[in-house]
Short mmCIF file of C-alpha atoms in Angstrom, two decimals:
data_model
loop_
_atom_site.label_atom_id
_atom_site.label_comp_id
_atom_site.label_asym_id
_atom_site.label_seq_id
_atom_site.Cartn_x
_atom_site.Cartn_y
_atom_site.Cartn_z
CA MET V 1 -41.94 19.82 -6.88
CA SER V 2 -38.58 21.05 -5.59
CA ALA V 3 -35.54 18.89 -6.12
CA THR V 4 -33.94 17.17 -3.14
CA PRO V 5 -30.90 19.18 -2.05
CA ALA V 6 -27.62 17.50 -2.94
CA ARG V 7 -25.88 15.69 -0.11
CA ARG V 8 -22.14 16.29 -0.20
CA VAL V 9 -19.53 14.09 1.43
CA ALA V 10 -15.77 14.63 1.54
CA LEU V 11 -13.80 11.40 1.68
CA LEU V 12 -10.38 11.86 3.29
CA THR V 13 -7.97 8.93 3.17
CA LEU V 14 -5.03 8.33 5.51
CA GLY V 15 -2.48 5.56 5.57
CA CYS V 16 -1.54 3.05 2.91
CA ALA V 17 -2.55 2.37 -0.67
CA ARG V 18 -4.87 -0.39 0.53
CA ASN V 19 -6.92 2.26 2.30
CA GLU V 20 -7.06 4.26 -0.92
CA VAL V 21 -8.69 1.30 -2.68
CA ASP V 22 -11.16 0.92 0.18
CA SER V 23 -12.03 4.62 -0.10
CA GLU V 24 -12.80 4.23 -3.79
CA GLU V 25 -15.16 1.36 -2.97
CA LEU V 26 -16.85 3.60 -0.40
CA ALA V 27 -17.02 6.39 -2.98
CA ALA V 28 -18.83 4.09 -5.42
CA ARG V 29 -21.33 3.01 -2.76
CA LEU V 30 -21.97 6.62 -1.74
CA ASP V 31 -22.36 7.74 -5.33
CA ALA V 32 -24.92 4.98 -5.89
CA GLY V 33 -26.72 6.17 -2.76
CA GLY V 34 -27.15 9.68 -4.10
CA TRP V 35 -24.22 11.40 -2.43
CA GLN V 36 -21.92 13.84 -4.20
CA VAL V 37 -18.41 12.62 -3.40
CA SER V 38 -15.22 14.67 -3.37
CA THR V 39 -11.96 14.89 -1.47
CA ASP V 40 -12.48 18.54 -0.50
CA ALA V 41 -13.96 19.22 2.94
CA ASP V 42 -15.00 22.78 2.03
CA GLY V 43 -18.78 22.93 1.79
CA ALA V 44 -19.27 19.25 2.64
CA ASP V 45 -22.24 18.15 4.73
CA VAL V 46 -20.33 15.15 6.03
CA VAL V 47 -16.59 14.48 6.22
CA LEU V 48 -15.82 10.76 6.17
CA VAL V 49 -12.27 10.03 7.34
CA ASN V 50 -10.82 6.66 6.34
CA THR V 51 -8.37 6.37 9.23
CA CYS V 52 -5.11 4.49 9.69
CA GLY V 53 -4.49 2.47 12.84
CA PHE V 54 -1.07 0.95 12.14
CA VAL V 55 1.37 2.72 14.47
CA GLU V 56 1.15 5.51 17.04
CA LYS V 57 2.05 8.34 14.64
CA ALA V 58 -0.56 7.18 12.12
CA LYS V 59 -3.19 7.03 14.83
CA GLN V 60 -2.31 10.55 15.95
CA ASP V 61 -2.56 11.79 12.36
CA SER V 62 -6.02 10.23 12.17
CA ILE V 63 -7.16 11.97 15.35
CA GLU V 64 -5.84 15.33 14.16
CA THR V 65 -7.61 14.92 10.81
CA LEU V 66 -10.90 14.10 12.53
CA LEU V 67 -10.59 17.13 14.81
CA ALA V 68 -9.74 19.40 11.87
CA ALA V 69 -12.76 18.04 10.00
CA ALA V 70 -14.98 18.92 12.96
CA ASP V 71 -13.73 22.52 12.78
CA THR V 72 -15.26 22.85 9.29
CA GLY V 73 -18.76 22.63 10.75
CA ALA V 74 -19.55 19.43 8.83
CA LYS V 75 -20.67 16.26 10.54
CA VAL V 76 -17.71 13.93 11.02
CA VAL V 77 -17.60 10.16 10.58
CA ALA V 78 -14.62 7.93 11.34
CA ALA V 79 -14.13 4.73 9.32
CA GLY V 80 -11.13 2.66 8.35
CA CYS V 81 -8.55 0.77 10.35
CA MET V 82 -8.43 2.91 13.48
CA ALA V 83 -12.23 2.95 13.71
CA GLU V 84 -12.34 -0.83 13.22
CA ARG V 85 -9.53 -1.45 15.71
CA TYR V 86 -10.88 0.70 18.57
CA GLY V 87 -14.60 1.11 17.87
CA ARG V 88 -16.44 2.16 21.01
CA GLU V 89 -13.23 3.29 22.73
CA LEU V 90 -12.56 5.76 19.92
CA ALA V 91 -16.17 6.97 19.98
CA ASP V 92 -16.02 7.58 23.73
CA THR V 93 -12.80 9.60 23.50
CA LEU V 94 -13.77 11.53 20.37
CA PRO V 95 -17.21 13.11 20.85
CA GLU V 96 -16.50 15.38 17.87
CA ALA V 97 -17.27 12.39 15.59
CA GLN V 98 -20.97 11.79 14.98
CA ALA V 99 -20.27 8.13 14.16
CA VAL V 100 -17.46 5.58 14.32
CA LEU V 101 -18.12 2.93 11.70
CA GLY V 102 -16.48 -0.46 11.29
CA PHE V 103 -15.94 -2.58 8.19
CA ASP V 104 -19.32 -4.27 8.66
CA ASP V 105 -20.96 -0.89 7.99
CA TYR V 106 -19.38 -0.49 4.55
CA PRO V 107 -22.13 -2.21 2.49
CA ASP V 108 -24.67 0.25 3.96
CA ILE V 109 -22.40 3.30 4.08
CA ALA V 110 -24.81 5.57 2.16
CA ALA V 111 -27.63 4.79 4.57
CA ARG V 112 -25.33 5.33 7.54
CA LEU V 113 -24.41 8.80 6.31
CA ASP V 114 -28.07 9.54 5.57
CA GLY V 115 -28.70 8.81 9.24
CA VAL V 116 -25.80 10.93 10.40
CA LEU V 117 -27.06 13.86 8.34
CA ALA V 118 -30.51 13.38 9.85
CA GLY V 119 -29.08 13.59 13.36
CA GLU V 120 -29.13 9.90 14.25
CA ARG V 121 -26.50 8.54 16.61
CA PHE V 122 -24.96 5.15 15.96
CA ASP V 123 -23.56 2.87 18.63
CA ALA V 124 -19.94 2.11 17.81
CA HIS V 125 -19.04 -1.57 17.60
CA THR V 126 -17.04 -3.50 20.16
CA PRO V 127 -13.84 -4.58 18.39
CA ARG V 128 -13.16 -8.26 17.84
CA ASP V 129 -10.40 -10.30 16.28
CA ARG V 130 -11.52 -10.45 12.65
CA ARG V 131 -9.35 -13.52 12.04
CA GLU V 132 -11.97 -15.50 13.95
CA LEU V 133 -14.66 -14.59 11.40
CA LEU V 134 -13.10 -16.71 8.66
CA PRO V 135 -12.38 -20.45 8.51
CA LEU V 136 -8.96 -21.52 9.70
CA THR V 137 -8.34 -23.41 6.45
CA PRO V 138 -7.58 -20.88 3.67
CA VAL V 139 -9.37 -22.77 0.88
CA HIS V 140 -12.67 -22.56 2.78
CA ARG V 141 -12.60 -18.76 3.13
CA GLN V 142 -13.95 -17.79 -0.29
CA ALA V 143 -17.45 -18.97 0.59
CA ALA V 144 -17.60 -17.18 3.94
CA ALA V 145 -20.10 -14.30 4.17
CA VAL V 146 -17.76 -11.79 5.80
CA VAL V 147 -17.35 -8.12 4.89
CA VAL V 148 -13.83 -7.62 3.52
CA PRO V 149 -13.13 -4.04 2.34
CA GLY V 150 -12.07 -3.90 -1.29
CA HIS V 151 -13.63 -7.30 -2.07
CA ALA V 152 -17.23 -6.26 -2.65
CA THR V 153 -19.23 -8.29 -5.16
CA VAL V 154 -22.18 -6.57 -6.80
CA ASP V 155 -23.70 -9.77 -8.18
CA GLU V 156 -22.23 -13.10 -7.14
CA HIS V 157 -24.31 -14.93 -9.79
CA THR V 158 -22.60 -13.07 -12.64
CA PRO V 159 -19.20 -14.36 -13.81
CA ALA V 160 -16.38 -12.41 -12.17
CA HIS V 161 -15.12 -10.86 -15.40
CA LEU V 162 -18.61 -9.51 -16.24
CA ARG V 163 -19.45 -7.98 -12.88
CA GLN V 164 -19.86 -4.26 -12.38
CA VAL V 165 -16.72 -2.73 -10.87
CA LEU V 166 -17.67 -1.29 -7.49
CA ARG V 167 -15.13 1.49 -7.49
CA ARG V 168 -15.05 5.21 -8.20
CA ARG V 169 -11.71 6.89 -8.72
CA LEU V 170 -10.98 9.82 -6.44
CA ASP V 171 -8.20 11.23 -8.60
CA SER V 172 -7.36 11.23 -12.29
CA GLY V 173 -3.65 10.37 -12.14
CA PRO V 174 -2.03 7.71 -14.34
CA VAL V 175 -1.33 5.36 -11.42
CA ALA V 176 -3.81 3.30 -9.40
CA SER V 177 -3.58 0.56 -6.82
CA LEU V 178 -5.22 -2.80 -7.43
CA LYS V 179 -5.97 -4.82 -4.30
CA LEU V 180 -4.90 -8.47 -4.68
CA ALA V 181 -6.02 -9.61 -1.26
CA SER V 182 -6.82 -8.53 2.28
CA GLY V 183 -5.71 -9.72 5.68
CA CYS V 184 -2.71 -11.73 6.77
CA ASP V 185 -2.02 -15.16 8.24
CA ARG V 186 1.43 -14.33 9.55
CA ARG V 187 1.96 -13.74 13.26
CA CYS V 188 4.71 -11.13 13.36
CA ALA V 189 5.17 -10.18 17.01
CA PHE V 190 5.11 -6.42 16.40
CA CYS V 191 2.07 -6.23 14.10
CA ALA V 192 -1.59 -5.79 15.05
CA ILE V 193 -2.92 -5.62 11.48
CA PRO V 194 -4.21 -9.23 11.20
CA ALA V 195 -6.39 -8.76 14.28
CA PHE V 196 -8.40 -5.92 12.74
CA ARG V 197 -7.96 -6.69 9.04
CA GLY V 198 -8.62 -10.41 9.42
CA ALA V 199 -7.22 -13.58 7.93
CA PHE V 200 -5.82 -13.68 4.40
CA VAL V 201 -8.36 -13.68 1.54
CA SER V 202 -7.43 -13.48 -2.16
CA ARG V 203 -9.57 -11.83 -4.81
CA ASP V 204 -10.71 -13.77 -7.86
CA PRO V 205 -8.16 -13.31 -10.68
CA GLN V 206 -10.89 -12.72 -13.28
CA GLU V 207 -12.33 -9.99 -11.08
CA LEU V 208 -8.90 -8.41 -10.82
CA LEU V 209 -8.44 -8.49 -14.58
CA ALA V 210 -11.85 -6.88 -15.11
CA GLU V 211 -11.07 -4.13 -12.62
CA ALA V 212 -7.66 -3.57 -14.20
CA GLU V 213 -9.31 -3.18 -17.63
CA TRP V 214 -11.77 -0.70 -16.14
CA LEU V 215 -8.91 1.26 -14.57
CA ALA V 216 -7.08 1.33 -17.91
CA LYS V 217 -10.17 2.84 -19.55
CA THR V 218 -10.08 5.68 -17.00
CA GLY V 219 -6.51 6.54 -18.03
CA VAL V 220 -4.50 4.42 -15.62
CA ARG V 221 -1.13 3.43 -17.05
CA GLU V 222 0.54 1.81 -14.03
CA LEU V 223 -1.06 -0.73 -11.72
CA VAL V 224 0.38 -1.12 -8.23
CA LEU V 225 -0.62 -4.47 -6.75
CA VAL V 226 -1.28 -4.11 -3.03
CA SER V 227 -2.24 -6.34 -0.11
CA GLU V 228 -0.95 -7.12 3.36
CA ASN V 229 1.10 -9.96 1.85
CA SER V 230 1.18 -10.30 -1.93
CA THR V 231 3.34 -13.43 -1.90
CA SER V 232 0.44 -15.36 -0.33
CA TYR V 233 -1.87 -14.53 -3.24
CA GLY V 234 -3.70 -17.59 -4.50
CA LYS V 235 -3.04 -19.94 -1.59
CA ASP V 236 -6.73 -19.86 -0.63
CA LEU V 237 -7.69 -20.35 -4.29
CA GLY V 238 -5.73 -23.58 -4.52
CA ASP V 239 -2.78 -22.15 -6.46
CA PRO V 240 0.10 -20.54 -4.54
CA ARG V 241 1.76 -19.64 -7.87
CA LEU V 242 -1.21 -17.60 -9.05
CA LEU V 243 0.59 -14.24 -8.85
CA GLU V 244 3.24 -15.48 -11.27
CA LYS V 245 0.46 -16.31 -13.76
CA LEU V 246 -1.49 -13.11 -13.15
CA LEU V 247 1.39 -10.67 -13.73
CA PRO V 248 1.74 -11.21 -17.51
CA GLN V 249 -2.04 -11.11 -17.92
CA LEU V 250 -2.24 -7.74 -16.22
CA ALA V 251 0.73 -6.42 -18.21
CA ALA V 252 -1.01 -7.41 -21.46
CA ILE V 253 -4.06 -5.20 -20.81
CA ASP V 254 -4.44 -2.50 -23.44
CA GLY V 255 -3.23 0.84 -22.08
CA ILE V 256 -1.27 -0.57 -19.14
CA VAL V 257 2.46 0.02 -19.54
CA ARG V 258 3.68 -0.99 -16.09
CA VAL V 259 2.59 -3.42 -13.38
CA ARG V 260 4.27 -3.19 -10.00
CA ALA V 261 4.02 -5.81 -7.26
CA SER V 262 4.41 -4.63 -3.67
CA TYR V 263 4.37 -6.04 -0.13
CA LEU V 264 6.47 -9.15 -0.75
CA GLN V 265 7.40 -11.39 2.20
CA PRO V 266 11.00 -12.60 1.75
CA ALA V 267 10.27 -16.03 3.26
CA GLU V 268 7.52 -16.61 0.66
CA THR V 269 9.23 -15.07 -2.36
CA ARG V 270 9.74 -18.18 -4.49
CA PRO V 271 12.24 -18.42 -7.37
CA GLY V 272 9.40 -18.53 -9.91
CA LEU V 273 7.96 -15.28 -8.61
CA VAL V 274 11.37 -13.60 -8.63
CA GLU V 275 11.78 -14.65 -12.25
CA ALA V 276 8.31 -13.43 -13.19
CA ILE V 277 8.90 -9.99 -11.66
CA ALA V 278 12.42 -9.67 -13.06
CA THR V 279 11.80 -10.84 -16.62
CA THR V 280 8.15 -10.28 -17.62
CA ALA V 281 7.71 -7.50 -20.17
CA GLY V 282 5.60 -4.71 -18.72
CA VAL V 283 6.23 -5.78 -15.12
CA ALA V 284 8.53 -3.52 -13.11
CA ALA V 285 11.72 -5.26 -12.02
CA TYR V 286 11.07 -3.96 -8.54
CA PHE V 287 11.27 -5.87 -5.27
CA ASP V 288 9.43 -4.40 -2.30
CA LEU V 289 10.68 -6.85 0.31
CA SER V 290 9.60 -6.72 3.94
CA PHE V 291 12.90 -7.52 5.67
CA GLN V 292 12.28 -5.62 8.98
CA HIS V 293 15.76 -6.56 10.30
CA SER V 294 18.63 -8.83 9.30
CA SER V 295 19.93 -10.15 12.62
CA GLU V 296 18.69 -13.73 13.10
CA PRO V 297 18.06 -13.41 16.87
CA VAL V 298 15.92 -10.29 16.35
CA LEU V 299 14.05 -11.83 13.42
CA ARG V 300 13.22 -14.92 15.47
CA ARG V 301 11.86 -12.79 18.31
CA MET V 302 9.81 -10.96 15.70
CA ARG V 303 8.51 -14.40 14.57
CA ARG V 304 10.06 -13.92 11.17
CA PHE V 305 12.56 -15.84 9.09
CA GLY V 306 15.77 -14.95 7.30
CA SER V 307 19.23 -13.57 7.90
CA THR V 308 21.73 -11.21 6.37
CA GLN V 309 23.09 -13.97 4.14
CA ARG V 310 19.71 -15.27 2.99
CA PHE V 311 18.43 -11.77 2.22
CA LEU V 312 21.56 -10.91 0.23
CA GLU V 313 21.19 -14.16 -1.73
CA LEU V 314 17.58 -13.23 -2.58
CA LEU V 315 18.68 -9.82 -3.87
CA ASP V 316 21.53 -11.40 -5.83
CA THR V 317 19.06 -13.81 -7.47
CA ALA V 318 16.88 -10.93 -8.60
CA ARG V 319 19.81 -8.88 -9.90
CA ALA V 320 21.24 -11.84 -11.80
CA LEU V 321 18.02 -11.79 -13.84
CA ALA V 322 17.63 -7.99 -13.95
CA PRO V 323 20.88 -6.14 -13.08
CA GLU V 324 19.13 -2.77 -12.76
CA ALA V 325 16.28 -4.11 -10.62
CA GLY V 326 15.02 -1.83 -7.89
CA ALA V 327 14.70 -2.96 -4.29
CA ARG V 328 13.31 -1.36 -1.16
CA SER V 329 12.49 -2.42 2.38
CA ASN V 330 11.50 -1.25 5.85
CA PHE V 331 13.35 -1.89 9.10
CA ILE V 332 12.50 -1.65 12.78
CA VAL V 333 15.18 -0.62 15.27
CA GLY V 334 14.93 -0.96 19.03
CA PHE V 335 12.86 -4.17 19.05
CA PRO V 336 12.84 -5.82 22.52
CA GLY V 337 16.11 -7.63 23.11
CA GLU V 338 17.99 -5.89 20.29
CA THR V 339 21.69 -5.60 21.15
CA ARG V 340 24.54 -3.52 19.79
CA GLY V 341 25.65 -6.65 17.94
CA ASP V 342 22.24 -6.92 16.29
CA VAL V 343 22.49 -3.31 15.15
CA ALA V 344 25.97 -3.97 13.76
CA GLU V 345 24.55 -6.90 11.79
CA LEU V 346 21.82 -4.67 10.37
CA VAL V 347 24.47 -2.12 9.37
CA ARG V 348 26.42 -4.90 7.64
CA PHE V 349 23.36 -5.93 5.68
CA LEU V 350 22.34 -2.42 4.65
CA SER V 351 25.87 -1.62 3.53
CA ALA V 352 25.91 -4.66 1.23
CA ALA V 353 22.30 -4.70 0.01
CA ARG V 354 22.36 -1.65 -2.33
CA LEU V 355 18.71 -0.84 -1.70
CA ASP V 356 17.10 2.02 -3.60
CA ALA V 357 14.81 3.05 -0.75
CA ILE V 358 14.89 2.28 2.97
CA GLY V 359 12.20 3.03 5.52
CA VAL V 360 13.29 3.10 9.16
CA PHE V 361 10.89 2.85 12.10
CA ASP V 362 11.64 3.17 15.78
CA TYR V 363 9.96 0.39 17.75
CA SER V 364 7.00 1.20 19.98
CA ASP V 365 4.62 -1.15 21.80
CA GLU V 366 1.34 -1.72 19.96
CA ASP V 367 -1.87 -2.74 21.69
CA GLY V 368 -2.60 -6.44 21.47
CA THR V 369 0.74 -7.52 20.02
CA GLU V 370 3.03 -10.18 21.40
CA ALA V 371 5.99 -7.79 21.35
CA ALA V 372 4.27 -5.45 23.81
CA GLY V 373 4.69 -8.13 26.48
CA LEU V 374 8.23 -9.20 25.64
CA PRO V 375 11.06 -8.64 28.13
CA GLY V 376 14.26 -6.83 27.25
CA LYS V 377 12.73 -3.50 26.29
CA VAL V 378 15.33 -1.13 24.86
CA ARG V 379 15.54 2.26 26.60
CA ALA V 380 13.80 5.08 24.75
CA ASP V 381 16.95 7.17 24.43
CA THR V 382 18.82 4.16 23.03
CA VAL V 383 16.05 3.49 20.52
CA LYS V 384 16.19 7.10 19.36
CA ARG V 385 19.98 7.00 19.03
CA ARG V 386 19.81 3.82 16.97
CA TYR V 387 16.98 5.21 14.86
CA ASP V 388 18.95 8.37 14.10
CA ARG V 389 22.04 6.36 13.23
CA ILE V 390 20.29 3.90 10.90
CA SER V 391 18.21 6.65 9.29
CA ALA V 392 21.33 8.68 8.49
CA LEU V 393 23.05 5.58 7.10
CA ALA V 394 19.97 4.75 5.02
CA ASP V 395 19.92 8.23 3.48
CA GLU V 396 23.61 7.97 2.63
CA LEU V 397 23.37 4.48 1.13
CA CYS V 398 20.28 5.25 -0.94
CA ALA V 399 21.90 8.40 -2.31
CA GLN V 400 24.93 6.31 -3.29
CA ARG V 401 22.65 3.79 -4.99
CA ALA V 402 21.02 6.59 -6.98
CA GLU V 403 24.44 7.81 -8.08
CA GLU V 404 25.17 4.33 -9.46
CA ARG V 405 22.42 4.99 -12.00
CA LEU V 406 24.17 8.06 -13.48
CA GLY V 407 24.49 7.64 -17.24
CA SER V 408 22.04 4.75 -17.40
CA LEU V 409 18.79 4.65 -19.37
CA VAL V 410 15.57 4.45 -17.38
CA GLU V 411 11.92 4.29 -18.42
CA VAL V 412 10.00 7.10 -16.72
CA LEU V 413 6.24 7.28 -16.37
CA VAL V 414 5.21 10.94 -16.26
CA ASP V 415 3.07 11.59 -13.17
CA THR V 416 2.64 15.35 -12.98
CA ILE V 417 3.44 18.52 -14.90
CA ASP V 418 3.41 21.68 -12.81
CA ASP V 419 4.58 25.06 -14.13
CA GLY V 420 6.67 23.32 -16.74
CA GLU V 421 8.32 20.91 -14.28
CA VAL V 422 7.85 17.33 -15.43
CA GLU V 423 7.91 14.79 -12.63
CA GLY V 424 7.74 11.04 -13.02
CA ARG V 425 9.09 7.76 -11.75
CA ALA V 426 11.53 5.24 -13.10
CA GLU V 427 10.94 1.51 -12.84
CA HIS V 428 12.69 1.32 -9.45
CA GLN V 429 10.58 4.13 -7.95
CA ALA V 430 7.16 3.28 -6.55
CA PRO V 431 4.66 6.10 -5.99
CA GLU V 432 4.70 7.91 -2.64
CA VAL V 433 7.23 5.69 -0.86
CA ASP V 434 10.34 6.01 -3.08
CA GLY V 435 12.12 8.77 -4.95
CA SER V 436 11.09 10.39 -8.21
CA THR V 437 12.65 11.48 -11.50
CA THR V 438 12.60 15.04 -12.84
CA LEU V 439 12.76 15.24 -16.61
CA VAL V 440 14.76 18.14 -18.06
CA ALA V 441 15.33 19.38 -21.59
CA GLY V 442 18.25 18.10 -23.60
CA ASP V 443 19.42 17.70 -27.17
CA ALA V 444 17.41 14.52 -27.77
CA GLY V 445 14.29 14.36 -29.92
CA VAL V 446 11.64 14.51 -27.19
CA ASP V 447 9.84 17.83 -26.74
CA LEU V 448 9.54 18.32 -22.99
CA ALA V 449 6.68 20.79 -23.44
CA ALA V 450 4.62 18.19 -25.31
CA LEU V 451 4.71 15.57 -22.55
CA ARG V 452 1.52 14.66 -20.67
CA PRO V 453 0.82 12.66 -17.50
CA GLY V 454 0.76 8.99 -18.45
CA ASP V 455 3.47 9.23 -21.11
CA LEU V 456 6.19 6.62 -20.80
CA VAL V 457 9.58 7.87 -21.99
CA ARG V 458 13.08 6.48 -22.06
CA ALA V 459 15.51 8.90 -20.44
CA ARG V 460 19.18 9.13 -19.60
CA VAL V 461 20.08 9.89 -15.98
CA THR V 462 22.20 13.03 -15.76
CA GLY V 463 22.02 13.92 -12.07
CA THR V 464 20.84 12.90 -8.63
CA GLU V 465 19.46 14.67 -5.57
CA GLY V 466 19.48 12.18 -2.73
CA VAL V 467 17.29 9.29 -3.94
CA ASP V 468 15.77 11.42 -6.71
CA LEU V 469 17.03 11.39 -10.28
CA VAL V 470 17.34 14.03 -12.97
CA ALA V 471 17.10 12.70 -16.51
CA VAL V 472 16.85 13.83 -20.13
CA PRO V 473 14.18 12.07 -22.22
CA VAL V 474 15.61 10.52 -25.36
CA GLU V 475 12.58 8.80 -26.88
CA MET V 476 8.89 8.23 -26.40
CA VAL V 477 8.10 4.63 -25.47
CA SER V 478 4.32 4.93 -25.18
CA ALA V 479 2.23 8.08 -25.38
CA ALA V 480 -0.73 8.40 -23.04
CA PRO V 481 -4.03 7.90 -24.86
CA THR V 482 -6.74 10.52 -24.78
CA VAL V 483 -9.39 9.42 -22.29
CA SER V 484 -12.96 10.64 -22.57
CA THR V 485 -14.60 12.05 -19.46
CA ALA V 486 -17.28 9.38 -19.80
CA ALA V 487 -14.71 6.65 -19.23
CA ARG V 488 -13.85 8.10 -15.86
#
């Protein structure tokens, strides 16, 4: 009897780290369903694109990736946020895709791709507000039978810490994201994410610890905690301080040398959480704070809280506990009603905040958001001018902040080694979104040629290139363990 030909699927991921975790859940489901999974579209029978639907540029990138996938001759399937957000509309405008699948299709993803390969056509879903699928009261959400990507439970009758981890890593690097929660209960006027990601749902802490231990066994050295709003973690589990308790537990896992919390809402960042991030051994003193603006009138129209003064006080509190703490944030310019005075207030804040990394976005209307219907739209040429100005200022200020670190000691996790160039990240540098640190040879006792990805070294900063650092390693803090291929 001849063997069944292998079915090959390429899983391409766009967008944020949360999507990367979702893709690894999909990879595990597909692997269990008999599919060979890779991230290389060459020779694939099906290309599954986990799309991003956050802002216009991300949506355009998703469309271009889907069209490029179709050019390979493989069958193309769209999943992820853009597919969930637009459903049938996307399917009608993109005939190149054989299927547009929503989150509810994820548990049966292997069967869906089997059907696609067999020539079946699937009716795309009609999008709905996924917040309405879960109870209004957070503490009642855990029992709801709703598909939430990244929250799959293989066997609900088995204790969380003993359950099989439904995840397959798609790369072998020393850093991996760990999804704390999904969805969001905030109502920011510019953001459509809650409508297609749903209301906020935390993951069981024992399940998180089990997954973190599994990741460590595959060679992961740094855990990046991700969600739409990490500061809400635990509120639906009856303990809004749960993240403060979870951080030291994660940091204590054998093999993990750094835990990094991301996606913090300033209005929910309590003093206890600031202290936990700033002072817990093994937790990066790193504050990824979603400020978005600093002018009070703009923030109120955004349905957000805070001000220049309150944000500076929050940063001061963190730096009083950890003087070298890293901090980053994103900002939107050109929001409806923004005035020259509001921009001047944002400039005042940025100039005083000493942020290590700043992301700047020019405002654009998003389907289904409150802001799309607000009066006082700022002219497109004015938005561009403000965007260019704030972006240039951000580059200058972040470069200055990097220069402040000259001569200091930083702990660098080695990420990659390519043609002898050793690249890593210091504690204040998150993967992808911030700068990096290049390690160079010096007179100290660390052999640069002997370093491997996953090594944690202490290094002295000797130079800067914009937000990036150049540093000489002076001692090994923790060498990466040898990981067997079976563990992966």
